[in-house]
Tab-separated table of C-alpha atoms in Angstrom:
chain	number	residue	atom	x	y	z
P	1	UNK	CA	-14.059	28.568	-42.961
P	2	UNK	CA	-16.758	29.718	-41.005
P	3	UNK	CA	-18.246	26.162	-40.937
P	4	UNK	CA	-14.686	24.623	-39.492
P	5	UNK	CA	-13.959	27.504	-36.779
P	6	UNK	CA	-17.293	26.381	-35.182
P	7	UNK	CA	-16.715	23.044	-35.196
P	8	UNK	CA	-12.894	23.879	-33.797
P	9	UNK	CA	-14.967	26.186	-30.742
P	10	UNK	CA	-17.170	22.783	-29.970
P	11	UNK	CA	-14.512	20.428	-29.377
P	12	UNK	CA	-12.710	22.534	-27.267
P	13	UNK	CA	-15.308	23.465	-25.479
P	14	UNK	CA	-15.812	19.686	-25.221
P	15	UNK	CA	-12.226	18.638	-23.879
P	16	UNK	CA	-12.886	21.350	-21.048
P	17	UNK	CA	-16.093	19.997	-19.886
P	18	UNK	CA	-14.301	16.403	-19.539
P	19	UNK	CA	-12.766	17.786	-16.563
P	20	UNK	CA	-14.012	19.127	-13.764
P	21	UNK	CA	-11.919	21.491	-11.269
P	22	UNK	CA	-12.159	20.914	-7.338
P	23	UNK	CA	-11.122	23.395	-5.119
P	24	UNK	CA	-11.916	21.492	-2.016
P	25	UNK	CA	-13.373	18.048	-0.815
P	26	UNK	CA	-16.973	16.955	-3.081
P	27	UNK	CA	-18.493	14.288	-1.196
P	28	UNK	CA	-19.582	11.723	-4.075
P	29	UNK	CA	-18.135	11.462	-7.449
P	30	UNK	CA	-19.699	10.774	-10.915
P	31	UNK	CA	-18.647	7.543	-12.929
P	32	UNK	CA	-16.195	8.189	-15.835
P	33	UNK	CA	-15.409	11.402	-14.449
P	34	UNK	CA	-12.272	13.105	-14.570
P	35	UNK	CA	-11.279	15.538	-11.929
P	36	UNK	CA	-8.703	17.785	-10.918
P	37	UNK	CA	-7.764	20.283	-7.800
P	38	UNK	CA	-7.197	23.492	-8.103
P	39	UNK	CA	-5.434	24.357	-4.813
P	40	UNK	CA	-4.560	22.863	-1.787
P	41	UNK	CA	-6.795	22.490	1.295
P	42	UNK	CA	-7.539	21.485	4.329
P	43	UNK	CA	-10.347	19.109	5.341
P	44	UNK	CA	-13.186	20.417	7.627
P	45	UNK	CA	-13.227	18.776	11.061
P	46	UNK	CA	-16.422	17.687	10.574
P	47	UNK	CA	-16.225	15.471	7.134
P	48	UNK	CA	-15.104	11.669	7.367
P	49	UNK	CA	-14.351	11.176	3.753
P	50	UNK	CA	-13.669	14.336	1.754
P	51	UNK	CA	-13.836	11.854	-1.923
P	52	UNK	CA	-16.201	9.196	-2.295
P	53	UNK	CA	-17.286	6.758	-5.215
P	54	UNK	CA	-19.485	4.024	-4.969
P	55	UNK	CA	-21.151	2.651	-8.309
P	56	UNK	CA	-21.179	-0.419	-10.211
P	57	UNK	CA	-17.548	-1.298	-11.407
P	58	UNK	CA	-18.162	0.642	-14.951
P	59	UNK	CA	-16.572	4.184	-15.870
P	60	UNK	CA	-13.374	4.698	-14.132
P	61	UNK	CA	-13.222	7.911	-11.947
P	62	UNK	CA	-9.691	10.225	-12.056
P	63	UNK	CA	-9.050	12.622	-9.460
P	64	UNK	CA	-5.366	14.420	-10.426
P	65	UNK	CA	-3.967	16.491	-7.397
P	66	UNK	CA	-2.366	18.412	-9.790
P	67	UNK	CA	0.716	18.340	-7.099
P	68	UNK	CA	-1.517	19.899	-4.023
P	69	UNK	CA	-1.877	18.985	-0.960
P	70	UNK	CA	-5.215	17.701	0.937
P	71	UNK	CA	-4.333	18.458	4.935
P	72	UNK	CA	-6.530	16.372	7.391
P	73	UNK	CA	-7.667	18.271	10.520
P	74	UNK	CA	-9.309	15.205	12.464
P	75	UNK	CA	-8.762	11.753	13.554
P	76	UNK	CA	-10.733	9.529	11.289
P	77	UNK	CA	-10.735	11.553	8.358
P	78	UNK	CA	-10.365	9.391	5.003
P	79	UNK	CA	-9.047	11.729	1.935
P	80	UNK	CA	-10.769	9.098	-0.539
P	81	UNK	CA	-12.653	6.509	0.483
P	82	UNK	CA	-13.925	4.259	-2.968
P	83	UNK	CA	-16.790	0.906	-3.191
P	84	UNK	CA	-17.338	-1.111	-6.463
P	85	UNK	CA	-15.803	1.812	-8.581
P	86	UNK	CA	-12.194	1.652	-11.005
P	87	UNK	CA	-10.654	4.643	-9.641
P	88	UNK	CA	-7.269	6.218	-10.439
P	89	UNK	CA	-5.713	8.877	-8.224
P	90	UNK	CA	-2.520	10.440	-8.890
P	91	UNK	CA	-0.220	13.410	-7.814
P	92	UNK	CA	-1.248	14.593	-4.637
P	93	UNK	CA	0.243	15.459	-1.142
P	94	UNK	CA	-1.543	13.946	1.659
P	95	UNK	CA	-0.530	15.261	5.495
P	96	UNK	CA	-2.855	13.637	8.202
P	97	UNK	CA	-1.604	13.945	11.321
P	98	UNK	CA	-4.228	11.885	12.772
P	99	UNK	CA	-3.290	8.475	10.627
P	100	UNK	CA	-2.963	5.225	11.895
P	101	UNK	CA	-1.196	1.936	11.020
P	102	UNK	CA	-2.548	-1.171	12.347
P	103	UNK	CA	-6.341	0.867	12.648
P	104	UNK	CA	-8.714	1.566	11.331
P	105	UNK	CA	-7.798	4.985	9.615
P	106	UNK	CA	-6.651	5.410	6.442
P	107	UNK	CA	-6.060	8.124	4.395
P	108	UNK	CA	-7.198	5.858	1.266
P	109	UNK	CA	-9.557	3.073	1.224
P	110	UNK	CA	-10.376	0.772	-1.743
P	111	UNK	CA	-12.939	-2.192	-1.545
P	112	UNK	CA	-13.918	-4.383	-4.236
P	113	UNK	CA	-12.336	-2.912	-6.906
P	114	UNK	CA	-11.972	-5.569	-9.592
P	115	UNK	CA	-12.270	-5.790	-13.727
P	116	UNK	CA	-9.739	-2.213	-14.174
P	117	UNK	CA	-8.771	-2.057	-10.399
P	118	UNK	CA	-7.594	0.765	-9.023
P	119	UNK	CA	-4.347	3.114	-9.918
P	120	UNK	CA	-2.524	4.881	-7.128
P	121	UNK	CA	0.441	7.111	-8.892
P	122	UNK	CA	2.817	9.398	-7.633
P	123	UNK	CA	1.317	10.157	-3.970
P	124	UNK	CA	2.973	11.412	-1.331
P	125	UNK	CA	2.130	10.613	2.457
P	126	UNK	CA	4.595	13.087	4.781
P	127	UNK	CA	2.760	11.326	8.547
P	128	UNK	CA	2.444	7.729	9.137
P	129	UNK	CA	-0.052	6.807	7.423
P	130	UNK	CA	-1.824	3.700	5.600
P	131	UNK	CA	-3.560	2.744	2.236
P	132	UNK	CA	-5.871	-0.199	2.259
P	133	UNK	CA	-7.090	-1.980	-0.313
P	134	UNK	CA	-9.823	-5.061	0.486
P	135	UNK	CA	-10.716	-7.334	-1.836
P	136	UNK	CA	-9.481	-5.510	-4.710
P	137	UNK	CA	-7.466	-7.200	-7.915
P	138	UNK	CA	-5.605	-5.830	-11.084
P	139	UNK	CA	-4.732	-2.755	-8.782
P	140	UNK	CA	-1.177	-0.966	-8.423
P	141	UNK	CA	0.365	1.384	-6.358
P	142	UNK	CA	3.114	2.670	-8.134
P	143	UNK	CA	6.076	5.652	-7.960
P	144	UNK	CA	5.143	6.805	-4.105
P	145	UNK	CA	6.082	8.444	-1.556
P	146	UNK	CA	4.693	7.022	1.694
P	147	UNK	CA	5.524	6.859	5.356
P	148	UNK	CA	3.588	4.424	6.648
P	149	UNK	CA	1.770	1.151	5.693
P	150	UNK	CA	0.464	-0.214	2.572
P	151	UNK	CA	-1.982	-3.217	3.077
P	152	UNK	CA	-3.606	-5.428	-0.175
P	153	UNK	CA	-5.834	-8.111	1.798
P	154	UNK	CA	-8.893	-10.155	1.340
P	155	UNK	CA	-11.972	-10.384	4.424
P	156	UNK	CA	-14.159	-12.590	5.308
P	157	UNK	CA	-16.675	-9.583	4.729
P	158	UNK	CA	-16.727	-11.205	1.029
P	159	UNK	CA	-19.541	-13.623	-0.017
P	160	UNK	CA	-17.671	-15.699	-1.737
P	161	UNK	CA	-14.639	-14.785	-0.274
P	162	UNK	CA	-12.504	-12.963	-2.784
P	163	UNK	CA	-8.544	-13.880	-3.515
P	164	UNK	CA	-6.775	-10.749	-4.936
P	165	UNK	CA	-4.889	-11.244	-7.974
P	166	UNK	CA	-2.780	-9.429	-10.265
P	167	UNK	CA	-1.681	-6.292	-7.850
P	168	UNK	CA	1.068	-4.099	-8.447
P	169	UNK	CA	3.279	-2.199	-5.668
P	170	UNK	CA	6.148	-1.210	-7.441
P	171	UNK	CA	8.571	1.897	-7.978
P	172	UNK	CA	7.519	3.037	-4.366
P	173	UNK	CA	9.626	4.766	-1.706
P	174	UNK	CA	8.537	3.643	2.079
P	175	UNK	CA	9.354	4.785	5.443
P	176	UNK	CA	7.730	3.311	8.796
P	177	UNK	CA	7.985	5.342	11.896
P	178	UNK	CA	8.330	2.705	14.410
P	179	UNK	CA	6.898	5.393	17.092
P	180	UNK	CA	3.620	4.549	15.903
P	181	UNK	CA	3.538	0.689	16.673
P	182	UNK	CA	4.903	-2.843	15.406
P	183	UNK	CA	3.600	-2.934	11.565
P	184	UNK	CA	5.128	-4.492	8.563
P	185	UNK	CA	5.742	-1.916	5.620
P	186	UNK	CA	3.635	-4.104	2.753
P	187	UNK	CA	1.459	-6.410	3.576
P	188	UNK	CA	-0.528	-8.801	1.605
P	189	UNK	CA	-3.160	-11.189	2.861
P	190	UNK	CA	-4.390	-13.772	0.275
P	191	UNK	CA	-3.116	-12.966	-2.703
P	192	UNK	CA	-2.034	-14.275	-6.186
P	193	UNK	CA	-0.109	-13.376	-9.334
P	194	UNK	CA	0.809	-10.171	-7.820
P	195	UNK	CA	4.342	-7.821	-8.537
P	196	UNK	CA	5.996	-5.922	-5.619
P	197	UNK	CA	9.641	-4.984	-7.220
P	198	UNK	CA	11.718	-2.063	-7.139
P	199	UNK	CA	10.700	-0.675	-3.600
P	200	UNK	CA	12.722	1.016	-1.319
P	201	UNK	CA	11.184	0.493	1.323
P	202	UNK	CA	12.960	2.022	5.155
P	203	UNK	CA	11.579	0.257	8.801
P	204	UNK	CA	13.392	3.504	10.566
P	205	UNK	CA	14.979	1.285	12.869
P	206	UNK	CA	18.233	2.279	14.782
P	207	UNK	CA	19.597	-1.073	16.214
P	208	UNK	CA	18.238	0.186	19.404
P	209	UNK	CA	16.882	-1.940	22.402
P	210	UNK	CA	13.256	-2.858	21.069
P	211	UNK	CA	10.636	-2.678	23.629
P	212	UNK	CA	8.448	-5.558	23.709
P	213	UNK	CA	6.052	-7.051	25.905
P	214	UNK	CA	5.712	-10.702	27.684
P	215	UNK	CA	3.696	-11.823	24.369
P	216	UNK	CA	6.270	-10.274	21.976
P	217	UNK	CA	4.443	-7.559	20.267
P	218	UNK	CA	7.281	-4.702	20.050
P	219	UNK	CA	7.179	-1.112	19.551
P	220	UNK	CA	9.221	-0.914	16.591
P	221	UNK	CA	8.789	-1.647	12.470
P	222	UNK	CA	8.906	-5.838	11.981
P	223	UNK	CA	8.771	-6.813	8.629
P	224	UNK	CA	9.269	-4.975	5.183
P	225	UNK	CA	7.312	-7.536	3.052
P	226	UNK	CA	4.945	-9.586	4.587
P	227	UNK	CA	3.054	-12.149	2.791
P	228	UNK	CA	-0.012	-14.092	4.568
P	229	UNK	CA	-0.995	-16.877	2.409
P	230	UNK	CA	0.316	-16.129	-1.253
P	231	UNK	CA	0.557	-17.891	-4.654
P	232	UNK	CA	2.757	-16.978	-7.905
P	233	UNK	CA	4.257	-13.605	-6.863
P	234	UNK	CA	6.874	-11.941	-7.859
P	235	UNK	CA	8.792	-10.212	-4.977
P	236	UNK	CA	12.063	-8.898	-6.808
P	237	UNK	CA	14.591	-6.259	-6.889
P	238	UNK	CA	13.140	-4.717	-3.505
P	239	UNK	CA	16.100	-2.924	-1.274
P	240	UNK	CA	14.760	-3.062	2.225
P	241	UNK	CA	16.908	-1.932	5.560
P	242	UNK	CA	16.254	-1.351	9.066
P	243	UNK	CA	13.563	-3.696	10.228
P	244	UNK	CA	14.152	-5.424	13.885
P	245	UNK	CA	12.958	-8.791	12.706
P	246	UNK	CA	12.996	-9.826	8.729
P	247	UNK	CA	12.457	-7.971	5.873
P	248	UNK	CA	10.657	-10.234	3.471
P	249	UNK	CA	8.282	-12.555	5.911
P	250	UNK	CA	5.489	-14.692	5.106
P	251	UNK	CA	2.705	-17.207	6.934
P	252	UNK	CA	0.510	-19.891	5.895
P	253	UNK	CA	0.300	-21.356	2.387
P	254	UNK	CA	2.988	-20.022	0.208
P	255	UNK	CA	3.129	-21.792	-3.053
P	256	UNK	CA	4.998	-21.333	-6.149
P	257	UNK	CA	6.548	-18.173	-5.195
P	258	UNK	CA	9.284	-15.752	-6.618
P	259	UNK	CA	12.042	-14.053	-4.234
P	260	UNK	CA	14.556	-13.126	-5.632
P	261	UNK	CA	17.172	-10.130	-6.439
P	262	UNK	CA	16.402	-8.146	-3.434
P	263	UNK	CA	18.668	-6.325	-1.085
P	264	UNK	CA	18.616	-6.539	2.752
P	265	UNK	CA	20.125	-4.667	5.111
P	266	UNK	CA	20.116	-4.177	8.927
P	267	UNK	CA	18.184	-6.682	10.465
P	268	UNK	CA	18.088	-8.343	12.965
P	269	UNK	CA	16.557	-12.104	13.004
P	270	UNK	CA	16.252	-13.386	9.468
P	271	UNK	CA	16.526	-12.162	6.137
P	272	UNK	CA	13.998	-13.986	4.453
P	273	UNK	CA	11.914	-16.106	6.427
P	274	UNK	CA	7.992	-17.988	7.348
P	275	UNK	CA	6.375	-19.352	10.352
P	276	UNK	CA	6.968	-22.869	11.744
P	277	UNK	CA	3.551	-24.151	10.824
P	278	UNK	CA	3.752	-22.555	6.767
P	279	UNK	CA	2.964	-24.912	3.610
P	280	UNK	CA	6.087	-23.677	1.398
P	281	UNK	CA	6.169	-25.718	-1.765
P	282	UNK	CA	7.868	-25.096	-5.367
P	283	UNK	CA	9.381	-21.192	-4.028
P	284	UNK	CA	12.304	-19.871	-6.257
P	285	UNK	CA	14.533	-18.525	-3.513
P	286	UNK	CA	17.973	-16.711	-5.706
P	287	UNK	CA	20.544	-14.173	-5.654
P	288	UNK	CA	19.198	-12.414	-2.912
P	289	UNK	CA	21.949	-9.676	-0.788
P	290	UNK	CA	21.651	-9.829	2.954
P	291	UNK	CA	23.974	-8.180	5.358
P	292	UNK	CA	22.404	-8.702	8.930
P	293	UNK	CA	23.082	-6.142	12.377
P	294	UNK	CA	23.350	-7.940	15.633
P	295	UNK	CA	21.472	-6.340	18.524
P	296	UNK	CA	19.472	-6.978	21.145
P	297	UNK	CA	16.234	-8.527	19.787
P	298	UNK	CA	18.538	-11.465	18.141
P	299	UNK	CA	22.543	-11.517	18.939
P	300	UNK	CA	22.514	-13.697	16.161
P	301	UNK	CA	21.064	-13.417	13.004
P	302	UNK	CA	20.677	-15.717	9.947
P	303	UNK	CA	20.262	-15.181	6.453
P	304	UNK	CA	17.005	-18.121	5.262
P	305	UNK	CA	14.937	-19.526	8.532
P	306	UNK	CA	11.050	-20.877	9.131
P	307	UNK	CA	11.048	-19.812	12.399
P	308	UNK	CA	8.971	-20.855	15.109
P	309	UNK	CA	6.259	-18.804	17.677
P	310	UNK	CA	8.693	-17.887	20.827
């Protein structure tokens, strides 16, 4: 009996040591280690990256926010920066009023996380912010509540260039702040075999006159989902509303994609469309529901259109 008690004690100790508590920013995290937050905190203004993972691509790191809030205190701060390291972040609230879209200030930034990829789950952002994934495959952003933009992209910094594949963006609610500048809610650049489904995307366009400059750049939410070169992707069962231009838009090569069962309302140009110089082949576009709103941007909105740059 004594031997059994000692064995149980050792095992319990091992379990307790497997996950490390954190009460604030910790800098570099260890490969294969689990961490969890023990309280809400504000990032000191002198820190630009609260948590960092820079690894060899092995041993997934998990950061569980336990529902606590991390608040930014200065422009340019990242809650998490990950390079070449499988990573899971979940159950965390991010308040960063200095976050940006269409800028170089994402609150979560991931690079080259192939293999088992990155898993982002149950994240809440309360200010307009950006989540960026560069050259990431086999990754997921799921069941999160976001104000701002999700960008999944390749970059010329990769040598050879990387085509992201097998990424999942599903079950999220995403709301844009149109005062932060023209942007799309979900942007993927050069992606294959990815799944963007069951998201609710609100562009927050109020049908007012859209302020645009002479080049056509407008301060409002442009698109819901934008694919810049993509093959064999599934875009399905999304609800997208309140965008002044096009809920689902593509540019460049757009081959063998499936766009089905999406509900698109209160848009002012076209429900589903791509630019005139796109290469479009073998796509299925079916069973979508669209209700346009005539407005100042376009008094005659349409359903499906390949359109030219004005």
